[in-house]
Amino acid sequence: MLTSVKDKKIELLPQVPKENQKLCDICEGVGWLQDDRGYIELCRNCSNGMIECCPHCGKPYSKRYYHHCDNEECQRIERFEREKRYQEQEKQRFEKAIKIGYNDADEDKTGMLYIEGYGNDGYIADLDEFFECHYDRNQENLEVYGEPLERPEYVWATSCSKIYLNADSILEQATDDLHEDARDRIVDEDELQRFLDKWCKKQTGTETYYPDYRYAILIPWDRY
Ligand SMILES: [Zn+2]
Ligand SMILES: [Zn+2]
């Protein structure tokens, strides 16, 4: 809880730096500076007297609230660690997932498929597109690194959301400024919901897919 400091005499003490932090040189770790008239104001050089530093080279970040080291070597380490974290997370997801053969997967799981690095931001329409994409990526890998691209064992299933309008929330909003019993006087809410459902069904192109990490779809490489 924050309380007023009016008329209080306060001793301004510097912060104690934690790991990858150092005290701000301007305010000496206090976070406050005094102007010519004696008023104090926040130091604009730091956050609360602290400067955040890069965990790899130890140098302060070049800008406040900017957690990115300009040093290329640090950036390389960051990318490597990010990739390692991703791989680890992906491995755990796969271990937990239900594994389904491609031909045994229901249509509602394979409206789109998802695999990082392939297709459009990881989304691919079907197995053919996956194989085409793998073919291209494999060629590229051969040219650049002289070795074939590792064959992924699986892709992720997706779930799909599309436009839905809720009669209840529309009526809540529509009666908000009316007299207090107005909402209760509404009849045939079901009829409105049925109409909204029918109308939404007519809309095409709002389908939005998300990876569904509960299901891993195994790739039938014999069809490649
Ligand atoms: Zn400062
Ligand atoms: Zn650095």
Tab-separated table of C-alpha atoms and ligand atoms in Angstrom:
chain	number	residue	atom	x	y	z
A	1	MET	CA	0.000	0.000	0.000
A	2	LEU	CA	1.258	3.483	-0.794
A	3	THR	CA	0.837	6.331	1.703
A	4	SER	CA	1.500	10.045	1.536
A	5	VAL	CA	4.944	11.279	2.617
A	6	LYS	CA	3.733	14.848	3.296
A	7	ASP	CA	5.783	16.603	6.024
A	8	LYS	CA	7.847	13.488	6.674
A	9	LYS	CA	11.602	13.690	6.991
A	10	ILE	CA	12.976	10.949	4.840
A	11	GLU	CA	16.477	9.610	4.497
A	12	LEU	CA	17.023	8.637	0.883
A	13	LEU	CA	19.061	5.452	0.776
A	14	PRO	CA	20.527	3.785	-2.283
A	15	GLN	CA	19.120	0.470	-3.470
A	16	VAL	CA	21.055	-2.759	-3.130
A	17	PRO	CA	21.882	-4.100	-6.592
A	18	LYS	CA	20.746	-7.607	-7.436
A	19	GLU	CA	22.310	-9.885	-9.987
A	20	ASN	CA	22.921	-8.134	-13.333
A	21	GLN	CA	22.199	-4.705	-11.878
A	22	LYS	CA	24.368	-1.756	-10.944
A	23	LEU	CA	23.697	1.510	-9.151
A	24	CYS	CA	22.846	4.465	-11.351
A	25	ASP	CA	25.787	6.949	-11.503
A	26	ILE	CA	23.536	9.997	-11.766
A	27	CYS	CA	21.358	9.430	-8.684
A	28	GLU	CA	23.832	7.062	-7.008
A	29	GLY	CA	21.246	4.354	-6.674
A	30	VAL	CA	18.612	6.448	-4.890
A	31	GLY	CA	16.271	6.871	-7.847
A	32	TRP	CA	15.542	10.511	-6.947
A	33	LEU	CA	17.242	13.826	-7.790
A	34	GLN	CA	16.780	17.300	-6.349
A	35	ASP	CA	16.137	20.392	-8.485
A	36	ASP	CA	17.332	23.996	-7.846
A	37	ARG	CA	14.254	24.798	-5.756
A	38	GLY	CA	14.776	21.830	-3.433
A	39	TYR	CA	12.019	19.633	-4.852
A	40	ILE	CA	12.846	16.033	-5.630
A	41	GLU	CA	11.925	14.249	-8.803
A	42	LEU	CA	12.446	10.813	-10.318
A	43	CYS	CA	15.813	10.156	-11.917
A	44	ARG	CA	15.252	9.655	-15.626
A	45	ASN	CA	18.453	7.704	-16.136
A	46	CYS	CA	17.447	4.564	-14.261
A	47	SER	CA	14.545	2.647	-12.839
A	48	ASN	CA	14.435	3.050	-9.035
A	49	GLY	CA	18.150	3.807	-8.852
A	50	MET	CA	19.110	0.697	-10.761
A	51	ILE	CA	20.647	0.118	-14.162
A	52	GLU	CA	20.051	-3.282	-15.736
A	53	CYS	CA	23.147	-4.977	-17.168
A	54	CYS	CA	23.686	-7.692	-19.752
A	55	PRO	CA	24.160	-11.070	-17.995
A	56	HIS	CA	26.761	-12.090	-20.589
A	57	CYS	CA	29.200	-9.152	-20.852
A	58	GLY	CA	28.113	-7.281	-17.712
A	59	LYS	CA	27.778	-3.945	-19.523
A	60	PRO	CA	24.703	-1.786	-18.902
A	61	TYR	CA	22.034	-1.965	-21.605
A	62	SER	CA	22.264	1.025	-23.926
A	63	LYS	CA	18.752	2.287	-23.181
A	64	ARG	CA	16.505	2.285	-20.146
A	65	TYR	CA	13.806	-0.452	-20.225
A	66	TYR	CA	15.676	-2.019	-23.139
A	67	HIS	CA	16.760	-5.575	-22.354
A	68	HIS	CA	18.898	-6.134	-25.401
A	69	CYS	CA	22.664	-6.009	-25.516
A	70	ASP	CA	24.139	-4.336	-28.605
A	71	ASN	CA	27.142	-6.666	-28.478
A	72	GLU	CA	26.932	-9.214	-31.288
A	73	GLU	CA	28.477	-12.016	-29.274
A	74	CYS	CA	25.849	-11.516	-26.517
A	75	GLN	CA	23.112	-11.556	-29.137
A	76	ARG	CA	24.473	-14.824	-30.496
A	77	ILE	CA	24.407	-16.354	-26.990
A	78	GLU	CA	20.845	-15.049	-26.473
A	79	ARG	CA	19.687	-16.622	-29.744
A	80	PHE	CA	21.382	-19.903	-28.874
A	81	GLU	CA	19.792	-19.985	-25.407
A	82	ARG	CA	16.386	-19.059	-26.779
A	83	GLU	CA	16.652	-21.893	-29.305
A	84	LYS	CA	17.741	-24.293	-26.543
A	85	ARG	CA	14.789	-23.281	-24.343
A	86	TYR	CA	12.462	-23.708	-27.300
A	87	GLN	CA	13.833	-27.181	-28.090
A	88	GLU	CA	13.477	-28.212	-24.461
A	89	GLN	CA	9.895	-26.944	-24.294
A	90	GLU	CA	9.065	-28.634	-27.588
A	91	LYS	CA	10.517	-31.927	-26.336
A	92	GLN	CA	8.387	-31.800	-23.188
A	93	ARG	CA	5.270	-30.977	-25.188
A	94	PHE	CA	5.860	-33.924	-27.479
A	95	GLU	CA	6.410	-36.307	-24.555
A	96	LYS	CA	3.078	-35.261	-23.014
A	97	ALA	CA	1.112	-35.139	-26.276
A	98	ILE	CA	-1.199	-37.809	-27.614
A	99	LYS	CA	0.470	-39.134	-30.762
A	100	ILE	CA	-1.806	-39.815	-33.703
A	101	GLY	CA	-0.989	-41.221	-37.124
A	102	TYR	CA	-1.770	-38.750	-39.915
A	103	ASN	CA	-4.502	-40.931	-41.416
A	104	ASP	CA	-6.151	-41.513	-38.044
A	105	ALA	CA	-6.453	-37.830	-37.128
A	106	ASP	CA	-9.963	-36.291	-37.105
A	107	GLU	CA	-10.643	-33.434	-39.490
A	108	ASP	CA	-11.237	-31.011	-36.636
A	109	LYS	CA	-7.603	-31.447	-35.624
A	110	THR	CA	-6.085	-31.115	-39.072
A	111	GLY	CA	-7.957	-28.105	-40.565
A	112	MET	CA	-4.461	-26.667	-40.479
A	113	LEU	CA	-1.214	-28.162	-39.259
A	114	TYR	CA	1.443	-26.362	-37.290
A	115	ILE	CA	5.196	-26.727	-37.268
A	116	GLU	CA	7.729	-23.999	-36.492
A	117	GLY	CA	9.779	-22.864	-39.482
A	118	TYR	CA	7.436	-24.272	-42.142
A	119	GLY	CA	4.703	-22.754	-44.321
A	120	ASN	CA	3.055	-19.484	-43.413
A	121	ASP	CA	4.361	-18.607	-39.940
A	122	GLY	CA	4.339	-22.300	-39.072
A	123	TYR	CA	0.848	-23.027	-40.460
A	124	ILE	CA	0.454	-25.461	-43.325
A	125	ALA	CA	-2.750	-26.578	-45.041
A	126	ASP	CA	-2.076	-30.280	-45.416
A	127	LEU	CA	0.466	-33.040	-45.817
A	128	ASP	CA	1.213	-32.180	-49.459
A	129	GLU	CA	2.119	-28.634	-48.536
A	130	PHE	CA	4.253	-29.935	-45.687
A	131	PHE	CA	6.186	-32.239	-48.029
A	132	GLU	CA	6.626	-29.463	-50.615
A	133	CYS	CA	7.894	-27.120	-47.946
A	134	HIS	CA	10.230	-29.760	-46.559
A	135	TYR	CA	11.560	-30.436	-50.045
A	136	ASP	CA	12.390	-26.736	-50.571
A	137	ARG	CA	13.939	-26.339	-47.150
A	138	ASN	CA	15.973	-29.495	-47.613
A	139	GLN	CA	17.351	-28.223	-50.957
A	140	GLU	CA	18.277	-24.944	-49.298
A	141	ASN	CA	19.997	-26.756	-46.449
A	142	LEU	CA	21.997	-28.884	-48.866
A	143	GLU	CA	23.150	-25.781	-50.728
A	144	VAL	CA	24.021	-23.746	-47.648
A	145	TYR	CA	25.331	-26.366	-45.194
A	146	GLY	CA	25.986	-29.307	-47.495
A	147	GLU	CA	23.827	-31.649	-45.449
A	148	PRO	CA	20.172	-32.676	-45.510
A	149	LEU	CA	17.613	-31.136	-43.180
A	150	GLU	CA	16.533	-33.339	-40.312
A	151	ARG	CA	13.118	-34.893	-40.989
A	152	PRO	CA	10.598	-33.795	-38.362
A	153	GLU	CA	8.821	-36.698	-36.745
A	154	TYR	CA	5.485	-34.892	-36.257
A	155	VAL	CA	3.460	-31.722	-36.761
A	156	TRP	CA	1.023	-30.221	-34.260
A	157	ALA	CA	-2.735	-30.454	-34.593
A	158	THR	CA	-4.665	-27.166	-34.587
A	159	SER	CA	-7.938	-25.996	-33.135
A	160	CYS	CA	-10.149	-23.509	-34.926
A	161	SER	CA	-12.164	-20.539	-33.694
A	162	LYS	CA	-14.560	-18.512	-35.815
A	163	ILE	CA	-16.893	-15.583	-35.337
A	164	TYR	CA	-19.486	-16.063	-32.622
A	165	LEU	CA	-21.968	-13.495	-31.329
A	166	ASN	CA	-23.516	-13.893	-27.917
A	167	ALA	CA	-27.139	-12.726	-27.571
A	168	ASP	CA	-26.813	-12.287	-23.823
A	169	SER	CA	-23.885	-9.884	-23.977
A	170	ILE	CA	-25.417	-7.960	-26.886
A	171	LEU	CA	-28.629	-7.482	-24.864
A	172	GLU	CA	-26.689	-6.529	-21.740
A	173	GLN	CA	-24.983	-3.783	-23.668
A	174	ALA	CA	-28.111	-2.684	-25.529
A	175	THR	CA	-30.110	-2.236	-22.310
A	176	ASP	CA	-27.296	-0.740	-20.254
A	177	ASP	CA	-28.581	2.846	-20.479
A	178	LEU	CA	-32.292	1.934	-20.312
A	179	HIS	CA	-34.444	1.718	-17.175
A	180	GLU	CA	-33.301	-0.840	-14.656
A	181	ASP	CA	-35.843	-3.575	-15.484
A	182	ALA	CA	-35.369	-3.268	-19.226
A	183	ARG	CA	-33.035	-6.232	-19.502
A	184	ASP	CA	-35.557	-8.493	-17.713
A	185	ARG	CA	-38.376	-7.425	-20.015
A	186	ILE	CA	-36.650	-8.799	-23.097
A	187	VAL	CA	-38.437	-11.832	-24.520
A	188	ASP	CA	-37.317	-14.508	-26.979
A	189	GLU	CA	-33.606	-14.254	-26.311
A	190	ASP	CA	-33.254	-17.760	-27.758
A	191	GLU	CA	-34.700	-16.561	-31.036
A	192	LEU	CA	-32.044	-13.862	-31.250
A	193	GLN	CA	-29.294	-16.383	-30.474
A	194	ARG	CA	-30.591	-18.709	-33.187
A	195	PHE	CA	-30.612	-15.825	-35.651
A	196	LEU	CA	-27.049	-14.818	-34.664
A	197	ASP	CA	-25.835	-18.396	-35.065
A	198	LYS	CA	-27.378	-18.607	-38.522
A	199	TRP	CA	-25.884	-15.272	-39.500
A	200	CYS	CA	-22.435	-16.242	-38.221
A	201	LYS	CA	-22.609	-19.450	-40.229
A	202	LYS	CA	-22.860	-17.368	-43.392
A	203	GLN	CA	-19.573	-15.648	-42.635
A	204	THR	CA	-16.581	-17.257	-44.267
A	205	GLY	CA	-12.954	-16.464	-43.708
A	206	THR	CA	-13.006	-15.722	-39.984
A	207	GLU	CA	-11.557	-19.135	-39.116
A	208	THR	CA	-8.536	-18.650	-36.886
A	209	TYR	CA	-6.252	-21.545	-36.110
A	210	TYR	CA	-4.113	-22.156	-33.052
A	211	PRO	CA	-1.611	-24.921	-32.467
A	212	ASP	CA	-3.149	-27.612	-30.272
A	213	TYR	CA	-0.228	-29.064	-28.367
A	214	ARG	CA	-2.359	-31.864	-26.953
A	215	TYR	CA	-2.057	-33.768	-30.226
A	216	ALA	CA	1.057	-34.564	-32.213
A	217	ILE	CA	0.314	-35.821	-35.718
A	218	LEU	CA	2.975	-38.281	-36.845
A	219	ILE	CA	4.264	-37.726	-40.358
A	220	PRO	CA	3.960	-40.692	-42.754
A	221	TRP	CA	7.372	-40.309	-44.411
A	222	ASP	CA	6.668	-43.326	-46.646
A	223	ARG	CA	4.336	-40.976	-48.588
A	224	TYR	CA	7.084	-38.397	-49.240
B	1	ZN	ZN	19.281	7.202	-11.475
B	2	ZN	ZN	26.276	-8.077	-23.463
